[in-house]
PDB file of N, CA and C in Angstrom:
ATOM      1  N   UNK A 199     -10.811  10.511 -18.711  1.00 42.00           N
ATOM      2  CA  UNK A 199      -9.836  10.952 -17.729  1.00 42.00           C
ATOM      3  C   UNK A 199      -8.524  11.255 -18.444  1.00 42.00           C
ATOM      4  N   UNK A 200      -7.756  12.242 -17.794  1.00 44.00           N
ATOM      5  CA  UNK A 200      -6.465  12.834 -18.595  1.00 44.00           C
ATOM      6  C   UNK A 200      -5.469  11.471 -18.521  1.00 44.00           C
ATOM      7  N   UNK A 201      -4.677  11.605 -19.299  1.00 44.00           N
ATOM      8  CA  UNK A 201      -3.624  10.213 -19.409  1.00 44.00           C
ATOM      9  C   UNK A 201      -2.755  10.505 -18.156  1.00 44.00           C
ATOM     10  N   UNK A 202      -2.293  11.627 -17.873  1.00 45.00           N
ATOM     11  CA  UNK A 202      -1.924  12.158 -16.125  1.00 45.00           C
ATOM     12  C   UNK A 202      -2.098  11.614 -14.940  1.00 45.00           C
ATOM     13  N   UNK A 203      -3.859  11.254 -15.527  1.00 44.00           N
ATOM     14  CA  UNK A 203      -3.909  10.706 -13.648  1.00 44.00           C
ATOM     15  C   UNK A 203      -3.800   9.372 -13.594  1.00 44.00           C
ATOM     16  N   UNK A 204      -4.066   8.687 -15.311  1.00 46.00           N
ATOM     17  CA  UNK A 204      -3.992   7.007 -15.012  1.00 46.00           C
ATOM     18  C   UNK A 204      -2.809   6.317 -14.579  1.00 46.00           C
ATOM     19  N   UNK A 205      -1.205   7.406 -14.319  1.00 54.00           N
ATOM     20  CA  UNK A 205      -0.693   6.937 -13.616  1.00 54.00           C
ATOM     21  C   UNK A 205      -0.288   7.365 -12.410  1.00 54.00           C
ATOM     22  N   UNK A 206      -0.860   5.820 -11.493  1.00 59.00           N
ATOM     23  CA  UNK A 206      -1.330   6.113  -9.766  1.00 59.00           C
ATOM     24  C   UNK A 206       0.335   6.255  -8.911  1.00 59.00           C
ATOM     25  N   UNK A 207       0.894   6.078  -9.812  1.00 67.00           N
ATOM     26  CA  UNK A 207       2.428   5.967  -9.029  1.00 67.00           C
ATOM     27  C   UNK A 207       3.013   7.987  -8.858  1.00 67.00           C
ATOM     28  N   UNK A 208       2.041   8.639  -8.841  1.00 77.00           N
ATOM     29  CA  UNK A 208       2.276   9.701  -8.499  1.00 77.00           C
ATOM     30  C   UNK A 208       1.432   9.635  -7.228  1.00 77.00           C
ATOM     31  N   UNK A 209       0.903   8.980  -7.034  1.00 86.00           N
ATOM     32  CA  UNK A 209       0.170   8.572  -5.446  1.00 86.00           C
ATOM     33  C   UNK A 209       0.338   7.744  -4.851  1.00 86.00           C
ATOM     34  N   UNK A 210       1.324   6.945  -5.032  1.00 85.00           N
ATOM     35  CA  UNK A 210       1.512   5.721  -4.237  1.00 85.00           C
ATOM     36  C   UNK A 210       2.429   5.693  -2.587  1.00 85.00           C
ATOM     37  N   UNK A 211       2.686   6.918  -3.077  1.00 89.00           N
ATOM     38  CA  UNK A 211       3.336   7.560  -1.646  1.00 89.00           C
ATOM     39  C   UNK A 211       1.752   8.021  -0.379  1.00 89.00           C
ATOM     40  N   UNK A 212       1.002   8.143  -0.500  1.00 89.00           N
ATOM     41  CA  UNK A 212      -0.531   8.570  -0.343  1.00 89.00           C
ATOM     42  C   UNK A 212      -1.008   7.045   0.636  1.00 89.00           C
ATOM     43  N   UNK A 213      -1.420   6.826   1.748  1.00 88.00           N
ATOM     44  CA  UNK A 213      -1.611   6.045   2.505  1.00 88.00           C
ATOM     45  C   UNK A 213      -2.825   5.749   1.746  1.00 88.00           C
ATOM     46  N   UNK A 214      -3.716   6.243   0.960  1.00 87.00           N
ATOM     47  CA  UNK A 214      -4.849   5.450   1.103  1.00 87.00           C
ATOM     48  C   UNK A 214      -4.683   4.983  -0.504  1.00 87.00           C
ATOM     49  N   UNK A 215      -3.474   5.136  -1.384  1.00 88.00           N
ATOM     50  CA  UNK A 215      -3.117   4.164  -2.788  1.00 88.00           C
ATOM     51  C   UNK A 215      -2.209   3.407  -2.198  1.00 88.00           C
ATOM     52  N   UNK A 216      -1.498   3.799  -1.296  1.00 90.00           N
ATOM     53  CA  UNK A 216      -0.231   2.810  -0.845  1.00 90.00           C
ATOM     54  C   UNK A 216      -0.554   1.343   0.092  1.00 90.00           C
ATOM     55  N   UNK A 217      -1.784   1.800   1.290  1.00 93.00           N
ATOM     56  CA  UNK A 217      -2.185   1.248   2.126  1.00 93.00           C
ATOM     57  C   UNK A 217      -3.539   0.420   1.596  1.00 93.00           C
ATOM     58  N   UNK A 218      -3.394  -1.443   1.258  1.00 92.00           N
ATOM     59  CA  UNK A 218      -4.425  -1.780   0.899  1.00 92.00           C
ATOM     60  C   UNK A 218      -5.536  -1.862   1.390  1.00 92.00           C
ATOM     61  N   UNK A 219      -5.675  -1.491   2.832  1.00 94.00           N
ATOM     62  CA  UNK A 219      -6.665  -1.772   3.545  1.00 94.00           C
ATOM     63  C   UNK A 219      -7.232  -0.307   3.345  1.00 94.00           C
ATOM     64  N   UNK A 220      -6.279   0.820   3.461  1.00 93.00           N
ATOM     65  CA  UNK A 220      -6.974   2.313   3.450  1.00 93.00           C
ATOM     66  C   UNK A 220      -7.758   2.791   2.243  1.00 93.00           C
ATOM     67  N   UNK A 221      -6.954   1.868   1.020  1.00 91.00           N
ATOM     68  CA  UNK A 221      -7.581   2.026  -0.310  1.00 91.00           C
ATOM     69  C   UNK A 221      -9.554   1.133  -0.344  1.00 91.00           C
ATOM     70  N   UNK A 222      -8.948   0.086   0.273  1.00 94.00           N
ATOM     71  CA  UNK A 222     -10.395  -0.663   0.391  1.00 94.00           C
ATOM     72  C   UNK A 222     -11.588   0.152   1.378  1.00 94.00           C
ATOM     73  N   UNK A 223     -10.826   0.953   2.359  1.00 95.00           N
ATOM     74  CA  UNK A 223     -12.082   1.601   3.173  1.00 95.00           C
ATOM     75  C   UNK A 223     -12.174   2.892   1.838  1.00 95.00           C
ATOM     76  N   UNK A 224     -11.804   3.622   0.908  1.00 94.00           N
ATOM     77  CA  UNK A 224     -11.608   4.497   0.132  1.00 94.00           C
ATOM     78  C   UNK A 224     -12.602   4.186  -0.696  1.00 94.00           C
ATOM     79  N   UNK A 225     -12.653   2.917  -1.066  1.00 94.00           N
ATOM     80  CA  UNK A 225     -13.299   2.261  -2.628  1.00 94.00           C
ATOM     81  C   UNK A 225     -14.824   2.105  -1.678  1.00 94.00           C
ATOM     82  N   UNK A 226     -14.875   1.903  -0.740  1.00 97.00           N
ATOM     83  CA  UNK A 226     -16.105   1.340  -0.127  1.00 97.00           C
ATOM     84  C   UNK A 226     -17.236   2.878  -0.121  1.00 97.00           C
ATOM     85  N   UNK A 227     -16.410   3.645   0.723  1.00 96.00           N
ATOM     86  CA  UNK A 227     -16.957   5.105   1.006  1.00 96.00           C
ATOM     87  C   UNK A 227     -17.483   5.568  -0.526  1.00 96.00           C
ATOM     88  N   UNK A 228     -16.279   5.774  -1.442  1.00 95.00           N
ATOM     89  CA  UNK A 228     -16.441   6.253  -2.532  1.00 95.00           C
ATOM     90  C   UNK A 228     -18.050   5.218  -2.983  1.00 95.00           C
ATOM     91  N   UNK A 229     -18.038   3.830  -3.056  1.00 95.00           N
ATOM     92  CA  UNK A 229     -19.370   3.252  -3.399  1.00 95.00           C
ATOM     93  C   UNK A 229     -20.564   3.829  -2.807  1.00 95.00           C
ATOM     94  N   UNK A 230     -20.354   4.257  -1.146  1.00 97.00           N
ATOM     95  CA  UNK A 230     -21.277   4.052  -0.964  1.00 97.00           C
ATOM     96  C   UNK A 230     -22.141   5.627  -1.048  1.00 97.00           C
ATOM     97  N   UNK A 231     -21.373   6.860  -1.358  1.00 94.00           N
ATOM     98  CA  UNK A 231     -21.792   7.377  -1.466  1.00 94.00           C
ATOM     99  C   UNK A 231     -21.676   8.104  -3.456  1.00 94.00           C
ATOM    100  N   UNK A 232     -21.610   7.256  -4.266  1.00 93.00           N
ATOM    101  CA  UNK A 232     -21.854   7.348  -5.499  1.00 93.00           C
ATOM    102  C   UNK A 232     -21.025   8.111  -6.021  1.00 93.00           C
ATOM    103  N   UNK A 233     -19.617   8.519  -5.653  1.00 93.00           N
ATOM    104  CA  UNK A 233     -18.453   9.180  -6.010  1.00 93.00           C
ATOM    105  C   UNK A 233     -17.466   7.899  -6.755  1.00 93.00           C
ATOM    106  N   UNK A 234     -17.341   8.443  -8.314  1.00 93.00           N
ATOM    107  CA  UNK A 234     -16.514   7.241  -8.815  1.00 93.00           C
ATOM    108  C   UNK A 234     -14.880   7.492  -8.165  1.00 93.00           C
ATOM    109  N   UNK A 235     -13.985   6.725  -7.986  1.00 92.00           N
ATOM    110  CA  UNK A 235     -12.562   6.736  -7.245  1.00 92.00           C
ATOM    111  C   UNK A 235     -11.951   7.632  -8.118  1.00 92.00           C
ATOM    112  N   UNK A 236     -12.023   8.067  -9.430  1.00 92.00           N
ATOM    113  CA  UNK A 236     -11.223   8.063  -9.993  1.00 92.00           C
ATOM    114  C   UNK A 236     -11.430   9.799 -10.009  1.00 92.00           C
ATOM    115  N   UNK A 237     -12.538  10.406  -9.489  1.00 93.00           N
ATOM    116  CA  UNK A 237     -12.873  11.402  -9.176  1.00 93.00           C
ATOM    117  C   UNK A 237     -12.054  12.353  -8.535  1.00 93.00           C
ATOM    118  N   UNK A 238     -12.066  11.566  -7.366  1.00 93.00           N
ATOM    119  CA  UNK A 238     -11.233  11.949  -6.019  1.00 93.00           C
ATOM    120  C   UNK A 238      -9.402  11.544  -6.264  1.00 93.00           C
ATOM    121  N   UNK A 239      -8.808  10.558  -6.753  1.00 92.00           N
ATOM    122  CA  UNK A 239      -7.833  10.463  -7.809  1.00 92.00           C
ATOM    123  C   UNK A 239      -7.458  11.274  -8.537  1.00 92.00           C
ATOM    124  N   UNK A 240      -8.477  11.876  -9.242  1.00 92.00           N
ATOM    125  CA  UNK A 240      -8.102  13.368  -9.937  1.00 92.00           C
ATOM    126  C   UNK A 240      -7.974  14.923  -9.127  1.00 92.00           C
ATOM    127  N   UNK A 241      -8.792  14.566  -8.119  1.00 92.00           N
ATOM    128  CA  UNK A 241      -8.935  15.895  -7.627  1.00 92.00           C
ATOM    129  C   UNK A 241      -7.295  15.872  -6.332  1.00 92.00           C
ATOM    130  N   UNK A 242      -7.115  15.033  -6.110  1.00 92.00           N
ATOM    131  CA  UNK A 242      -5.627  14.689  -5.185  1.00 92.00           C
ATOM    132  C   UNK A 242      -4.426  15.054  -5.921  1.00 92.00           C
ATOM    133  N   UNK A 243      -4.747  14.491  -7.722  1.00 90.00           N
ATOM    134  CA  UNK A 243      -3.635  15.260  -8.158  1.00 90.00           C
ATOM    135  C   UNK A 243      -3.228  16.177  -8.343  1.00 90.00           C
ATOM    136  N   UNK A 244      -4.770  16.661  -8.927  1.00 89.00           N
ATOM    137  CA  UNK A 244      -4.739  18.210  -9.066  1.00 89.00           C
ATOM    138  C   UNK A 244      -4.048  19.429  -8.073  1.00 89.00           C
ATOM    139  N   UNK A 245      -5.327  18.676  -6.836  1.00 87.00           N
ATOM    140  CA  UNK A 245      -4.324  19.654  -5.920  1.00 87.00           C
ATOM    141  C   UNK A 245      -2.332  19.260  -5.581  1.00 87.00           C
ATOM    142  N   UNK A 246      -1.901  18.101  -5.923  1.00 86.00           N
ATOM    143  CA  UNK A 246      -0.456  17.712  -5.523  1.00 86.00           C
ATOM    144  C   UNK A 246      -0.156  18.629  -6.812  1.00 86.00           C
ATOM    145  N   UNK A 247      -0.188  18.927  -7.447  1.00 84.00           N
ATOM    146  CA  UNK A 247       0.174  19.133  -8.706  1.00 84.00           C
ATOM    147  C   UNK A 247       0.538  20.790  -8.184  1.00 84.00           C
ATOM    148  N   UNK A 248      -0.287  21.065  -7.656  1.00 81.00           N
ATOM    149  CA  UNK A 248      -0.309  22.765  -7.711  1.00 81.00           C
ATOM    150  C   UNK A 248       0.025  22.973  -6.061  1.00 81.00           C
ATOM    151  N   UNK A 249       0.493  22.288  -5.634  1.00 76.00           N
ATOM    152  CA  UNK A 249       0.845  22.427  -4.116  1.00 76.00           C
ATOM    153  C   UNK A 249       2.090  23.349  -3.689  1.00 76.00           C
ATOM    154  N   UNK A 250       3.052  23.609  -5.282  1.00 77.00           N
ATOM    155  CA  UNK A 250       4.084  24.060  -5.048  1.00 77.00           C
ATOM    156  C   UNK A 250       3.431  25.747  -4.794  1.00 77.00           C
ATOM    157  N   UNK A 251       2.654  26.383  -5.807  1.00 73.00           N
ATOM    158  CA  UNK A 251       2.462  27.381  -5.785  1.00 73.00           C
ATOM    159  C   UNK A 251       1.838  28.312  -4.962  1.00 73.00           C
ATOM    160  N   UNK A 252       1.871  29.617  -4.875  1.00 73.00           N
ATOM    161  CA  UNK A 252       1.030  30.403  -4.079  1.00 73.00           C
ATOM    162  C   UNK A 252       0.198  30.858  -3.736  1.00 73.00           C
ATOM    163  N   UNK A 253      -0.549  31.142  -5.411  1.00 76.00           N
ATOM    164  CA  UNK A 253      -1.680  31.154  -5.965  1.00 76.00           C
ATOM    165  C   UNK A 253      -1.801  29.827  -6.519  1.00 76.00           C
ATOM    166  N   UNK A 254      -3.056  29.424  -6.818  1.00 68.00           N
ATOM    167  CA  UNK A 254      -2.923  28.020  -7.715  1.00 68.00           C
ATOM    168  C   UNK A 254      -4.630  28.217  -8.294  1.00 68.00           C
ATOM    169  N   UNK A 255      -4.262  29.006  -9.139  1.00 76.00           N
ATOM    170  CA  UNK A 255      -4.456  29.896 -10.507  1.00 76.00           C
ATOM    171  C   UNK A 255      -5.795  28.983 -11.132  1.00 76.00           C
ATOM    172  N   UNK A 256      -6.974  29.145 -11.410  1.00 78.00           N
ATOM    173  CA  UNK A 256      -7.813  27.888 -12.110  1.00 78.00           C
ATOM    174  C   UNK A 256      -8.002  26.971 -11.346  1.00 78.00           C
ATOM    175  N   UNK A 257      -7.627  26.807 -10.062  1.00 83.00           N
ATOM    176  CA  UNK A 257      -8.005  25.384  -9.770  1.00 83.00           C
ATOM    177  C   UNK A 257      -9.415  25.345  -9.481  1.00 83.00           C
ATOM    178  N   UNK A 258      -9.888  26.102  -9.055  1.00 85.00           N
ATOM    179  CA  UNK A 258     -11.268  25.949  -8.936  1.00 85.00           C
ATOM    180  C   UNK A 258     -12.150  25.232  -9.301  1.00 85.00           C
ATOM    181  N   UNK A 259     -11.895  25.943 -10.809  1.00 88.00           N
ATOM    182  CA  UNK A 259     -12.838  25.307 -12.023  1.00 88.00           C
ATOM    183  C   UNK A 259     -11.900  24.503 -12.734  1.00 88.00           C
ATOM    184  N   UNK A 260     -10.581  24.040 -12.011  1.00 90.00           N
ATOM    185  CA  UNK A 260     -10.752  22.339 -12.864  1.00 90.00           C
ATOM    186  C   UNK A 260     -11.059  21.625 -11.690  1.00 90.00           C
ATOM    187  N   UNK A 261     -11.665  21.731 -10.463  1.00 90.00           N
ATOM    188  CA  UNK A 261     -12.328  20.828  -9.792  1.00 90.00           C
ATOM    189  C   UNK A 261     -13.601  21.011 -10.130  1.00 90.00           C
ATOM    190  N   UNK A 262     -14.140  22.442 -10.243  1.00 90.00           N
ATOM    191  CA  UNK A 262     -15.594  22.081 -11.219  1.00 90.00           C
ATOM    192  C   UNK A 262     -15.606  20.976 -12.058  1.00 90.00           C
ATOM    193  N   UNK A 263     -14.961  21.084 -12.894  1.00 90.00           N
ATOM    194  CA  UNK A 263     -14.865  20.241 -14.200  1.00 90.00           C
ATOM    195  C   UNK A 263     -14.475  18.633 -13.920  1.00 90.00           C
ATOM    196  N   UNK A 264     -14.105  18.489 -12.738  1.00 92.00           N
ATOM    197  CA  UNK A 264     -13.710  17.047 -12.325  1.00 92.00           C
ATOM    198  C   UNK A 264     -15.158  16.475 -11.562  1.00 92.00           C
ATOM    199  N   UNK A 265     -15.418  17.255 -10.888  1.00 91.00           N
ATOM    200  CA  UNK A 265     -16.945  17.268 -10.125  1.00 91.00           C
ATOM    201  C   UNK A 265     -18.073  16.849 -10.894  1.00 91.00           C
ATOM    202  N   UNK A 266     -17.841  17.751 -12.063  1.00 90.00           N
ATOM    203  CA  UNK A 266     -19.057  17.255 -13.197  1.00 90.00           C
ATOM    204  C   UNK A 266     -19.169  16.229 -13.868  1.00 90.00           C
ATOM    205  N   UNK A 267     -18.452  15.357 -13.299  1.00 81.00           N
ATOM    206  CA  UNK A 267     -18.006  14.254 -13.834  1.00 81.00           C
ATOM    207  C   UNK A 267     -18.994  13.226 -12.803  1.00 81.00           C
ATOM    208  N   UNK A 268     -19.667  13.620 -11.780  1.00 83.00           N
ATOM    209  CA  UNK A 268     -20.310  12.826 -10.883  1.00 83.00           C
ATOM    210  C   UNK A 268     -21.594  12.591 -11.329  1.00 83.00           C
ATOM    211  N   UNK A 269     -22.206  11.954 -11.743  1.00 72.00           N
ATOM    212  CA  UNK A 269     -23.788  11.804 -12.237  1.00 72.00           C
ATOM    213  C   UNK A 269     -24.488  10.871 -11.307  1.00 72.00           C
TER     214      UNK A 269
END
């Protein structure tokens, strides 16, 4: 994972990093359907990241590339 997303304090504003109970229904879902957290963590930033723009250029395929990360 990029050194970017390991810090969560760009999400802590985000009810379900901020909110412990929303994070625990988050971690549960994510278990139960075989999505690691850190997946969906990446893909939240990604898109916050590019939220300013109009186009948002590549994102596609760096959610491909985050996706492929699911085995």
């Amino acid at each position: 994972m990029d050194e970017d997303f390991a810090d969560h304090a760009f999400l802590n504003d985000l009810p379900l990093w901020a909110d412990e109970d929303a994070r625990k229904i988050l971690e549960a879902v994510c278990l139960k359907n075989k999505v690691p957290i850190e997946v969906i963590t990446e893909l939240v930033m990604v898109q916050r990241e590019r939220q300013h723009q109009e186009r948002a250029r590549g994102i596609n395929l760096r959610f491909e590339e985050i996706l492929g990360a699911i085995e």
